[in-house]
PDB file of C-alpha atoms and ligand atoms in Angstrom:
ATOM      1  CA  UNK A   1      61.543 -13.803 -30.603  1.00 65.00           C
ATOM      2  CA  UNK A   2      60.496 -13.156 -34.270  1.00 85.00           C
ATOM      3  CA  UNK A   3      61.052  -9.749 -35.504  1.00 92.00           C
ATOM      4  CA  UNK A   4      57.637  -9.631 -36.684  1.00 94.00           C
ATOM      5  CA  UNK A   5      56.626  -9.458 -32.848  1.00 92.00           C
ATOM      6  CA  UNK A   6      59.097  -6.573 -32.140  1.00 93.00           C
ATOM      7  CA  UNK A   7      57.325  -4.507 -34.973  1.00 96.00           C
ATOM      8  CA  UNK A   8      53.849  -5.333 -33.612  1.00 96.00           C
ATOM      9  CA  UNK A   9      55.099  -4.008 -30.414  1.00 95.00           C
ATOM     10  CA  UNK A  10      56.794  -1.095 -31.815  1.00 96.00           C
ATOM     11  CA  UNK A  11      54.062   0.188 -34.390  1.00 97.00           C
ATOM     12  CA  UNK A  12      51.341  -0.696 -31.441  1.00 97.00           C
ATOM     13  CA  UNK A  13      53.087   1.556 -29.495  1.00 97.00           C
ATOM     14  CA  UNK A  14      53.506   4.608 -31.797  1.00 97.00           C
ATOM     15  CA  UNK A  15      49.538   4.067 -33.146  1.00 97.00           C
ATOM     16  CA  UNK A  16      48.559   4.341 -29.868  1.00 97.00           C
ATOM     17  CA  UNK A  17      50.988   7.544 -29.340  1.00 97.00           C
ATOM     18  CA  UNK A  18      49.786   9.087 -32.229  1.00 96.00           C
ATOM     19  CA  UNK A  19      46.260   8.661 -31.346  1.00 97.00           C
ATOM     20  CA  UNK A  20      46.760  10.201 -28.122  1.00 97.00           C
ATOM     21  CA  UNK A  21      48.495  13.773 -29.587  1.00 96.00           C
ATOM     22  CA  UNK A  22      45.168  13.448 -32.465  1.00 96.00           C
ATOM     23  CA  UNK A  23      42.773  13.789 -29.348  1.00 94.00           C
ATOM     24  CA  UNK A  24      44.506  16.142 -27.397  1.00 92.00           C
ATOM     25  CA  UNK A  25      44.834  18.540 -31.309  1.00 91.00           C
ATOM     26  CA  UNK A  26      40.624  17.735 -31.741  1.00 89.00           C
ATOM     27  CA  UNK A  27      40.088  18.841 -28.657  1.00 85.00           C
ATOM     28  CA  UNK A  28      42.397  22.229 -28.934  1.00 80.00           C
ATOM     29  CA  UNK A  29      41.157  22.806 -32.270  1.00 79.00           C
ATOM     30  CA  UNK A  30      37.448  22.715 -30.680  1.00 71.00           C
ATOM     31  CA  UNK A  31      38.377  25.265 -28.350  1.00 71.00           C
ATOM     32  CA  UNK A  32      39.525  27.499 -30.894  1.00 58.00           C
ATOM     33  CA  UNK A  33      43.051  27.492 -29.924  1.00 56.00           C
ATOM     34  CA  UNK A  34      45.252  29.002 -32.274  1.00 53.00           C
ATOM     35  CA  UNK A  35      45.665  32.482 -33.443  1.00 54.00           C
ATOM     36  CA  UNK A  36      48.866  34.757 -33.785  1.00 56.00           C
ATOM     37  CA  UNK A  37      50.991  32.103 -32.935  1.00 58.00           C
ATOM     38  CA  UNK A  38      49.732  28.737 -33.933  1.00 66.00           C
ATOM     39  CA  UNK A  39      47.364  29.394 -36.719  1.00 74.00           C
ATOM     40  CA  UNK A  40      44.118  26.939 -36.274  1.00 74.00           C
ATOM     41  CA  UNK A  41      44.483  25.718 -40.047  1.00 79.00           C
ATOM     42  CA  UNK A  42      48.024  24.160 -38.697  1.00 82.00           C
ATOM     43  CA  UNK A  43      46.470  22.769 -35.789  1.00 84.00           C
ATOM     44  CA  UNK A  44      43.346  21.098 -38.211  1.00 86.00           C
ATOM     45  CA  UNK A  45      46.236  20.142 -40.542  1.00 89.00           C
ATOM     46  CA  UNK A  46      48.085  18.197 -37.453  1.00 90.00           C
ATOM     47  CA  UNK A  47      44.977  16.436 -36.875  1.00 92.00           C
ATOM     48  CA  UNK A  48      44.273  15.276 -39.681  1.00 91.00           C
ATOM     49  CA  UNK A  49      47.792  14.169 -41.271  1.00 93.00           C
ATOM     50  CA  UNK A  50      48.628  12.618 -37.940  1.00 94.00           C
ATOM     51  CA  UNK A  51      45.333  10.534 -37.650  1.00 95.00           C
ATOM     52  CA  UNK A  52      46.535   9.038 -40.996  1.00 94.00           C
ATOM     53  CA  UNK A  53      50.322   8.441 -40.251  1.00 96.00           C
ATOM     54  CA  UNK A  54      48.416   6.605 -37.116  1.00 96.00           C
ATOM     55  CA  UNK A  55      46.500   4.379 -39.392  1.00 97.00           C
ATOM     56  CA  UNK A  56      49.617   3.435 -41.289  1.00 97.00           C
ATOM     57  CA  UNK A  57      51.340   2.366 -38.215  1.00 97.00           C
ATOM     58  CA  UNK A  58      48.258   0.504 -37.436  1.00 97.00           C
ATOM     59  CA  UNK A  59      47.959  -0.934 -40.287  1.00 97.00           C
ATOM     60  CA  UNK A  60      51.400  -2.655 -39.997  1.00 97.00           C
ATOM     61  CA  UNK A  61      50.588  -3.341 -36.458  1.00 97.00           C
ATOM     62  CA  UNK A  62      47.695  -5.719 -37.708  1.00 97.00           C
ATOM     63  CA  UNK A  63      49.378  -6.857 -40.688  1.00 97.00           C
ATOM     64  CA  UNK A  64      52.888  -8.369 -38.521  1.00 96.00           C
ATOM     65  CA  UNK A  65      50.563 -10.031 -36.287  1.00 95.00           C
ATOM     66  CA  UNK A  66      48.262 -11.414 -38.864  1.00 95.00           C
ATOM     67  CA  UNK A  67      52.210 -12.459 -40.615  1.00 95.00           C
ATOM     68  CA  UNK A  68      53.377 -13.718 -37.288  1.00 92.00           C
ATOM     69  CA  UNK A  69      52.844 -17.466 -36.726  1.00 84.00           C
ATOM     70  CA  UNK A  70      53.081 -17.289 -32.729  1.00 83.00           C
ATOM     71  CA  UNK A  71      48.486 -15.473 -32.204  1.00 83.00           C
ATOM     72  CA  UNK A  72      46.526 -17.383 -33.565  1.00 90.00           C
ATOM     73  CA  UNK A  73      45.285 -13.987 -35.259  1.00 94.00           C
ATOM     74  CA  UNK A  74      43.140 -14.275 -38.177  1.00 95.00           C
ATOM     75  CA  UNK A  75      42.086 -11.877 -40.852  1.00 95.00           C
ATOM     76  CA  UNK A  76      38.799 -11.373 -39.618  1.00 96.00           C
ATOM     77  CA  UNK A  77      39.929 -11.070 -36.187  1.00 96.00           C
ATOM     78  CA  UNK A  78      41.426  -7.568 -37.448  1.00 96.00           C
ATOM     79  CA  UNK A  79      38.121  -6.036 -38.218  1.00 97.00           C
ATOM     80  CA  UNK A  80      35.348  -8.664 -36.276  1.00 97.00           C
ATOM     81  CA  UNK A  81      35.820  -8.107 -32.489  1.00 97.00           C
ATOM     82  CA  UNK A  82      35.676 -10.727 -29.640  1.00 97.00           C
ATOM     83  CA  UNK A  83      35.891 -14.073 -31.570  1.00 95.00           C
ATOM     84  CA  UNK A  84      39.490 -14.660 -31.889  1.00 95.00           C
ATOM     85  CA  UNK A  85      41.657 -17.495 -30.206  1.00 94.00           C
ATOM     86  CA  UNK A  86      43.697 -15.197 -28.845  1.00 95.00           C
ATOM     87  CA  UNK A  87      42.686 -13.468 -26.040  1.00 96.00           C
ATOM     88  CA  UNK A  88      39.104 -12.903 -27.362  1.00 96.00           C
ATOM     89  CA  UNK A  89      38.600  -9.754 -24.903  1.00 97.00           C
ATOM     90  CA  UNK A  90      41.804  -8.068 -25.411  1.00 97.00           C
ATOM     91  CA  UNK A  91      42.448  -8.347 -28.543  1.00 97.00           C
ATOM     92  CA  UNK A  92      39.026  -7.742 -29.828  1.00 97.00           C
ATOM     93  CA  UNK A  93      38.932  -4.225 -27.840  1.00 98.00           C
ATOM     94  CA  UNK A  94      42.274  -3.611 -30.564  1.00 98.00           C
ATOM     95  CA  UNK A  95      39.792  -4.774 -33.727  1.00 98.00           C
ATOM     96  CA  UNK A  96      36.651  -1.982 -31.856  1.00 98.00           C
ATOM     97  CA  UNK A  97      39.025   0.536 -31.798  1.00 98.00           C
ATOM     98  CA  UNK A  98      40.336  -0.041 -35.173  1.00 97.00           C
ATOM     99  CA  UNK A  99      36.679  -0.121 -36.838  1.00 97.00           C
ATOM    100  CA  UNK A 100      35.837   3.207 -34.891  1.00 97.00           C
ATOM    101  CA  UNK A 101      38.952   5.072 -35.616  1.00 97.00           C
ATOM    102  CA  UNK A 102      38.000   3.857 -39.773  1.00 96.00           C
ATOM    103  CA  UNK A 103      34.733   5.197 -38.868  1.00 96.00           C
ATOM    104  CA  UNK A 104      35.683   8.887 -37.998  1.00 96.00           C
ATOM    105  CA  UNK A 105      38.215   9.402 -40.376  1.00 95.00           C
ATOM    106  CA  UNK A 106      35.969   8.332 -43.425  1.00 95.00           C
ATOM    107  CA  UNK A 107      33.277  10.354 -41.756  1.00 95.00           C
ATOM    108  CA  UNK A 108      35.939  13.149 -41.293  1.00 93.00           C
ATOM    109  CA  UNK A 109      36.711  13.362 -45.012  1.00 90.00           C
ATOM    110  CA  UNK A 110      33.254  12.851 -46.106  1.00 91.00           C
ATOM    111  CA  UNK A 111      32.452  15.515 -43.545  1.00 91.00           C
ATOM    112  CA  UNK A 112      30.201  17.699 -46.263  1.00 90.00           C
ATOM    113  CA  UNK A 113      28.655  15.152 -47.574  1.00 90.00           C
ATOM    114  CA  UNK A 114      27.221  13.384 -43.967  1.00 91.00           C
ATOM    115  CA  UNK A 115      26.587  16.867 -42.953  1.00 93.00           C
ATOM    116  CA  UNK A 116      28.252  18.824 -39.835  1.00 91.00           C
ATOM    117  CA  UNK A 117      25.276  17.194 -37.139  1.00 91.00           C
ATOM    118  CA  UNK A 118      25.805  13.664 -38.225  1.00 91.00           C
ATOM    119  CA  UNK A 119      29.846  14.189 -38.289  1.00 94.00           C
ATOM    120  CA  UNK A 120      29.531  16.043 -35.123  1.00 92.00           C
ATOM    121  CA  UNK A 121      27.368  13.369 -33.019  1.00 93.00           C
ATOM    122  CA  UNK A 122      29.722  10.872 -34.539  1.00 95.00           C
ATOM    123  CA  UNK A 123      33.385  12.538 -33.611  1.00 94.00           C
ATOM    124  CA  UNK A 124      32.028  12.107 -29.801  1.00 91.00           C
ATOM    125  CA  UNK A 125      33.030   8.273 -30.404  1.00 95.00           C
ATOM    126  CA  UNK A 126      36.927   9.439 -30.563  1.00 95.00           C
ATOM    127  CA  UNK A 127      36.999   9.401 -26.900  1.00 94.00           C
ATOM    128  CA  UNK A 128      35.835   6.430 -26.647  1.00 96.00           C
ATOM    129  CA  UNK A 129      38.280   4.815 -29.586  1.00 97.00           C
ATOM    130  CA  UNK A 130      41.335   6.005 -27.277  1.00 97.00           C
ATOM    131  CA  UNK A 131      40.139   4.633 -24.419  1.00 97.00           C
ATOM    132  CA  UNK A 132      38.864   1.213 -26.065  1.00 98.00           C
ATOM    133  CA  UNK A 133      43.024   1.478 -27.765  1.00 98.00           C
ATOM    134  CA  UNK A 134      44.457   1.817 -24.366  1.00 97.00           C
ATOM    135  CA  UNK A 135      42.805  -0.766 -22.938  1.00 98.00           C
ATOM    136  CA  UNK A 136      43.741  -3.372 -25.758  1.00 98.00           C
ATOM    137  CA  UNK A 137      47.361  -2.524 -25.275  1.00 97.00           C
ATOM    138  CA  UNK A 138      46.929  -2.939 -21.832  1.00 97.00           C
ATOM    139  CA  UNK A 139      45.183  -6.446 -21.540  1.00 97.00           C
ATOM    140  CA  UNK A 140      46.988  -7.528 -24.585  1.00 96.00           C
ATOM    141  CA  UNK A 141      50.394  -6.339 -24.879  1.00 91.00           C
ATOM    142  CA  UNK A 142      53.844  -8.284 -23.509  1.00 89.00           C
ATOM    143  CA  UNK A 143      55.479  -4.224 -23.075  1.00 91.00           C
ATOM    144  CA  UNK A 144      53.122  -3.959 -19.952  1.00 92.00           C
ATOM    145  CA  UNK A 145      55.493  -5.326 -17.271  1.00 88.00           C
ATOM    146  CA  UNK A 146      58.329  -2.935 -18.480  1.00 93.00           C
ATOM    147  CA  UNK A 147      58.193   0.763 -16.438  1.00 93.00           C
ATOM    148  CA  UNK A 148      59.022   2.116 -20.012  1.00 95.00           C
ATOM    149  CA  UNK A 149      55.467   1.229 -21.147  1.00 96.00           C
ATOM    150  CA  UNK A 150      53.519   1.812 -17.571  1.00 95.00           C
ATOM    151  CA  UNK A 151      55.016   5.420 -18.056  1.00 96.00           C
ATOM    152  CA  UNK A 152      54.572   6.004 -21.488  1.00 96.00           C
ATOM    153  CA  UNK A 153      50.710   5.106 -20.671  1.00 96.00           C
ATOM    154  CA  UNK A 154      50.353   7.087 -18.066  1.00 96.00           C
ATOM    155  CA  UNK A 155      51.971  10.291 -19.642  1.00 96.00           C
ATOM    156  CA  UNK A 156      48.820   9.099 -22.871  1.00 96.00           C
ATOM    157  CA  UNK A 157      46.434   9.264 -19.987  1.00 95.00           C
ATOM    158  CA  UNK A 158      47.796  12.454 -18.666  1.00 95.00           C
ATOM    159  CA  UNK A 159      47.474  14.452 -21.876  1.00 95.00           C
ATOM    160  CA  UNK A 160      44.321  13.380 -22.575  1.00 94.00           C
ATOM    161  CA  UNK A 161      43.035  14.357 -18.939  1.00 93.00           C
ATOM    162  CA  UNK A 162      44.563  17.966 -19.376  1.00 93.00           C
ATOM    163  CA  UNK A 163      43.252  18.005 -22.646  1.00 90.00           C
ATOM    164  CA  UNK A 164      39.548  16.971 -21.432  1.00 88.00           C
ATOM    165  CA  UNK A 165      40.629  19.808 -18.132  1.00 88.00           C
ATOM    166  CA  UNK A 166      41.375  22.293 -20.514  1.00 85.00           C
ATOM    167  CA  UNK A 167      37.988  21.635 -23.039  1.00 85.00           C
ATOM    168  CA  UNK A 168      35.406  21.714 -20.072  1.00 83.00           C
ATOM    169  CA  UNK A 169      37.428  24.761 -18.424  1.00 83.00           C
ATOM    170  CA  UNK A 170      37.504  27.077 -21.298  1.00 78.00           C
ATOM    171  CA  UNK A 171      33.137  26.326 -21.643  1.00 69.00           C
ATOM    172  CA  UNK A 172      32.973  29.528 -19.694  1.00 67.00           C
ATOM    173  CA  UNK A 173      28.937  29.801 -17.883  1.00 69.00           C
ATOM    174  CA  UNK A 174      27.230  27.319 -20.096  1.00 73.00           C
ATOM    175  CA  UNK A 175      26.355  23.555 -19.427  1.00 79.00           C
ATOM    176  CA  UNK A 176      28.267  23.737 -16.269  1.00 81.00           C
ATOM    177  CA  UNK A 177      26.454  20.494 -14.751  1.00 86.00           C
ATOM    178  CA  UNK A 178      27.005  18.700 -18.258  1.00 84.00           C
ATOM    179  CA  UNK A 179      30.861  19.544 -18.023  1.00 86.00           C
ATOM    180  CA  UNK A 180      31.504  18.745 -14.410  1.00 86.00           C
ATOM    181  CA  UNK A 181      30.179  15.379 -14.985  1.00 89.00           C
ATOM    182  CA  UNK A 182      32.414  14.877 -17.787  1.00 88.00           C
ATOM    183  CA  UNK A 183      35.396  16.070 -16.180  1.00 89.00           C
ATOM    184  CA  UNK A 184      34.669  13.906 -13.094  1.00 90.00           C
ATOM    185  CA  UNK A 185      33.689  10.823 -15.859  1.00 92.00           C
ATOM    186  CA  UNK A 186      37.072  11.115 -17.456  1.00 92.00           C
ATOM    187  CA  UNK A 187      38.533  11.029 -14.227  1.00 91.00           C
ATOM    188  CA  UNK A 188      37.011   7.893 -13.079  1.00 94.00           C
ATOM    189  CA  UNK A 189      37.663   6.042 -16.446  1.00 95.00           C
ATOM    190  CA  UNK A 190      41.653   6.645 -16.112  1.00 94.00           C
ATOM    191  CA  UNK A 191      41.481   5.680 -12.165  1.00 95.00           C
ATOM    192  CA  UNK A 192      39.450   2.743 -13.111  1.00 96.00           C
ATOM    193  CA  UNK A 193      41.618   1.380 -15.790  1.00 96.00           C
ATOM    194  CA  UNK A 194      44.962   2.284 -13.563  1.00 96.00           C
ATOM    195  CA  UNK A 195      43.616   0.149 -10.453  1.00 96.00           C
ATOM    196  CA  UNK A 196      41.945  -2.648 -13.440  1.00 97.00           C
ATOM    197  CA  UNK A 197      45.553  -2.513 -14.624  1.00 96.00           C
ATOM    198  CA  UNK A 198      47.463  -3.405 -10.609  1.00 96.00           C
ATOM    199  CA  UNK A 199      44.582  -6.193  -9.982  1.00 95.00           C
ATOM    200  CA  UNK A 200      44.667  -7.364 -13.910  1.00 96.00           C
ATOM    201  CA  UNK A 201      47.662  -7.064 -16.609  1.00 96.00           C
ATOM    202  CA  UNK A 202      50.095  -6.637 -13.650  1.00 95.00           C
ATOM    203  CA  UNK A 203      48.985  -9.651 -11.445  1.00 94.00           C
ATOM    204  CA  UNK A 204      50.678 -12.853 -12.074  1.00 91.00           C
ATOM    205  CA  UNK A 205      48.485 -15.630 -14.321  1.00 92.00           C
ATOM    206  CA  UNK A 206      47.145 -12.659 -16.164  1.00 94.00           C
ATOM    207  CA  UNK A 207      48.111 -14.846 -19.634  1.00 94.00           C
ATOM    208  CA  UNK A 208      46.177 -17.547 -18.760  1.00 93.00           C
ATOM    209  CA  UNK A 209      42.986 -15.667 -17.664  1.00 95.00           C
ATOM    210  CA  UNK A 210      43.263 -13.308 -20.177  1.00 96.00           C
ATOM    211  CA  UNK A 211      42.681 -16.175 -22.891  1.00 95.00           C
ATOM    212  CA  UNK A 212      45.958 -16.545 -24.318  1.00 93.00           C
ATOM    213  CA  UNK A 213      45.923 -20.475 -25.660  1.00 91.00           C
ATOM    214  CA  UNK A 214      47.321 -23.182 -23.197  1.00 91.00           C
ATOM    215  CA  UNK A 215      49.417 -24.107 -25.792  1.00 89.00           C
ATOM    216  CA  UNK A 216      51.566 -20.743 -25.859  1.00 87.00           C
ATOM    217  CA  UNK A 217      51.033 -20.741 -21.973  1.00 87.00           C
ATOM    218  CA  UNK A 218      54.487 -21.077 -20.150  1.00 79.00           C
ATOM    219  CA  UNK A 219      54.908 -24.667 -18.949  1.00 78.00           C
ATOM    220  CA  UNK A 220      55.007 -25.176 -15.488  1.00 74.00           C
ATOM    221  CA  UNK A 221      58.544 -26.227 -14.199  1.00 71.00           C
ATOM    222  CA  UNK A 222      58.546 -29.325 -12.644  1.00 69.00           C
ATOM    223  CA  UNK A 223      60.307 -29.344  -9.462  1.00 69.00           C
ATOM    224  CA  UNK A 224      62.662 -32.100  -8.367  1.00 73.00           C
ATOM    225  CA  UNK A 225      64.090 -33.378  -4.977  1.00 76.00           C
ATOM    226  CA  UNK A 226      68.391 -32.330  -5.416  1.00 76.00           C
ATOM    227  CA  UNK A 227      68.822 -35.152  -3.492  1.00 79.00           C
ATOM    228  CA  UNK A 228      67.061 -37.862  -5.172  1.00 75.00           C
ATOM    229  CA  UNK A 229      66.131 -36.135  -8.290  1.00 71.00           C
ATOM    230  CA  UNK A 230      62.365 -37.450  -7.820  1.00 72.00           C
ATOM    231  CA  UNK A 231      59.485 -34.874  -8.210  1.00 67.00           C
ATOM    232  CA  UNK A 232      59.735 -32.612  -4.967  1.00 62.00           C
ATOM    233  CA  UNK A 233      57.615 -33.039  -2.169  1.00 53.00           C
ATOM    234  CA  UNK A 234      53.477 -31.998  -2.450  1.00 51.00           C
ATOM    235  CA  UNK A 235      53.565 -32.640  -6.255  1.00 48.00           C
ATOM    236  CA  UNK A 236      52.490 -35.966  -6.538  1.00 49.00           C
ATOM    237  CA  UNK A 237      56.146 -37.695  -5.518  1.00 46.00           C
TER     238      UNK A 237
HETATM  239  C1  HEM B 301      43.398   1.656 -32.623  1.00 77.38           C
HETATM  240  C2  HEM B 301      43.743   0.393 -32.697  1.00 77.38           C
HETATM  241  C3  HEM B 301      44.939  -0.223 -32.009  1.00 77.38           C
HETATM  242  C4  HEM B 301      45.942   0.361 -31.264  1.00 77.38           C
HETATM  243  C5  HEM B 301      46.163   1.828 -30.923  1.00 77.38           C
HETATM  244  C6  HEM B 301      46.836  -0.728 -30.822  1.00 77.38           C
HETATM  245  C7  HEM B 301      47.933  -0.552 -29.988  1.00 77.38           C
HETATM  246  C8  HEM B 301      48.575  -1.592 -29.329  1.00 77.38           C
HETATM  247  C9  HEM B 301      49.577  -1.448 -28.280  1.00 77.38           C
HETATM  248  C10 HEM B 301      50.102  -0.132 -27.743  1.00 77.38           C
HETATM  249  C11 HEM B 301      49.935  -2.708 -27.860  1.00 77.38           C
HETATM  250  C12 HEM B 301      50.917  -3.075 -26.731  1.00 77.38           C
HETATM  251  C13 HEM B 301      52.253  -3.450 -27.270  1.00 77.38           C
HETATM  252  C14 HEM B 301      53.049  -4.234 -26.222  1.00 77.38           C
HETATM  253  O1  HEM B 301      52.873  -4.020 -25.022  1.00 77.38           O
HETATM  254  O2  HEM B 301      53.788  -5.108 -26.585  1.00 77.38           O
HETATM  255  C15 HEM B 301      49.189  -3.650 -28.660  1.00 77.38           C
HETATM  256  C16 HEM B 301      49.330  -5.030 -28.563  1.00 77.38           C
HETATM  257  C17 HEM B 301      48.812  -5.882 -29.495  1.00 77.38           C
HETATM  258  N1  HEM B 301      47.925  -5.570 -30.531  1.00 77.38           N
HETATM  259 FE1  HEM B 301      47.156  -3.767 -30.925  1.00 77.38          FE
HETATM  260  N2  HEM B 301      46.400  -1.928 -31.344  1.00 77.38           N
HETATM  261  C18 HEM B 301      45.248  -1.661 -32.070  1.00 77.38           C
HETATM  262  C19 HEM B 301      44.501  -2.577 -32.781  1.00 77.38           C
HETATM  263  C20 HEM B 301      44.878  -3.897 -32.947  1.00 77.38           C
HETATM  264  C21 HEM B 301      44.217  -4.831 -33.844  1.00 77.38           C
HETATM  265  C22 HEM B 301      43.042  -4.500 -34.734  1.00 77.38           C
HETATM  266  C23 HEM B 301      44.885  -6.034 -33.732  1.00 77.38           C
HETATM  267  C24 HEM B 301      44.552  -7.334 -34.445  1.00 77.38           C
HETATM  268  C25 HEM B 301      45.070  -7.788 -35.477  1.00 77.38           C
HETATM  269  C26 HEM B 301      45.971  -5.849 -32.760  1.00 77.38           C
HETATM  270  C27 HEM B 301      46.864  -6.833 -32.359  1.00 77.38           C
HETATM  271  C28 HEM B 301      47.703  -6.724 -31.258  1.00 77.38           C
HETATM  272  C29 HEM B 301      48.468  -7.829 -30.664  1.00 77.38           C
HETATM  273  C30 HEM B 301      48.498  -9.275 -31.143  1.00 77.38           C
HETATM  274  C31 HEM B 301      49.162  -7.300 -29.563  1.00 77.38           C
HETATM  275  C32 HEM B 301      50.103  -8.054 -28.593  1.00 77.38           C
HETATM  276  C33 HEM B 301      51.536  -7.839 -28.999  1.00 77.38           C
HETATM  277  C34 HEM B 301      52.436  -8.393 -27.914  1.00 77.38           C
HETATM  278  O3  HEM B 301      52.559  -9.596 -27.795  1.00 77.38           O
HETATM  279  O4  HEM B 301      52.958  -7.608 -27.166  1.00 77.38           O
HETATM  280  N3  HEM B 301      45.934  -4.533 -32.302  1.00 77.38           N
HETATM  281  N4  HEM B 301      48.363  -2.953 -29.542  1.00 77.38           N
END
């Protein structure tokens, strides 16, 4: 197992944790949390030095597995989605997510200059950059079958949901319609990719029909006869 692999794993992870704690801070900061205790000017701070700590350990997530020999990976694969030899789906969801969080943070510190509208309309697309994240990790990543990573999601998709609770809550009378359907959207998007996850990721033969090359594909064990050592029964003995 290369350590090139391990550090894929490892920065994939802590992207994807940092992303999670930036939407849950753009989402307090919106609701003009902070005062006394937590002044909002920290919490805008968090947000954005934590967005670009995030990109760093992105960008050495990309850059081990464009280094590692074992994907087929390819440079463009990092920034084009859905054409690489390596499970096209998956991994292209990781290259989406990656050209829309590059997208709101240069629109975030060109925020003056694109005006507050266009920035605003555009920093709606951060909900859909963690979801698009999760789900790449999810279809794509070997940590999947470990409970350490099915719980480490889940407490993501947790703070994200109290985050998206607490936002539509604190809209006091307006838009009430508007909110309630995003409260009950967000909740269908994290049941739908937790049961997606049990029939998909989790089910066995997920590698092969999740496009992973036949030729990294386990080989099947051929099984012989103890007695006479021939090719067991039913397979062709
Ligand atoms: C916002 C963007 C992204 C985030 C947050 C992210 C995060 C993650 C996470 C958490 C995993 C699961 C790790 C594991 O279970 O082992 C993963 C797997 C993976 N990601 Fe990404 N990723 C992103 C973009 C990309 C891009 C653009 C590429 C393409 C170069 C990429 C390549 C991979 C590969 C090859 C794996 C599988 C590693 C393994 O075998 O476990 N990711 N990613």
């Amino acid at each position: 197992m290369s350590a090139l692999w391990y550090a894929t794993r490892a920065t994939g992870e802590v992207a994807l944790l940092f992303l999670t704690i930036v939407l849950a801070l753009g989402v307090t900061s919106a609701i003009r949390v902070g005062g006394r205790r937590v002044p909002r000017f920290v919490i805008a701070g968090l947000h954005r030095n934590l967005t670009l700590a995030g990109l760093g350990f992105l960008a050495v997530h990309i850059v081990t597995t464009l280094a590692d020999s074992y994907a087929p990976v390819g440079v463009v694969d990092a920034v084009v989605p859905f054409g690489s030899a390596y499970r096209p789906i998956w991994l292209g969801l990781g290259a989406l997510a990656f050209d829309l969080l590059v997208v709101l943070t240069v629109t975030s510190l060109f925020r003056t200059r694109i005006g507050f509208r266009w920035w605003k309309a555009l920093h709606w697309a951060a909900y859909a950059c963690w979801v698009i994240a999760l789900v790449h990790a999810l279809g794509t990543g070997s940590d999947i079958r470990t409970s350490a990573f099915l719980f480490f999601a889940g407490i993501c998709c947790a703070l994200v949901l109290a985050a998206v609770g607490w936002r539509l809550a604190e809209g006091g009378q307006d838009n009430q319609a508007f909110r309630l359907g995003a409260g009950l959207t967000a909740l269908i998007v994290v049941i739908g990719i937790g049961v997606w996850t049990v029939r998909g990721p989790l089910e066995p033969g997920w590698a092969k029909r999740s496009g992973t090359p036949a030729s990294l594909l386990p080989k099947p064990v051929a099984v012989t006869s103890p007695a006479t050592g021939a090719p067991a029964e039913g397979d062709g003995g």
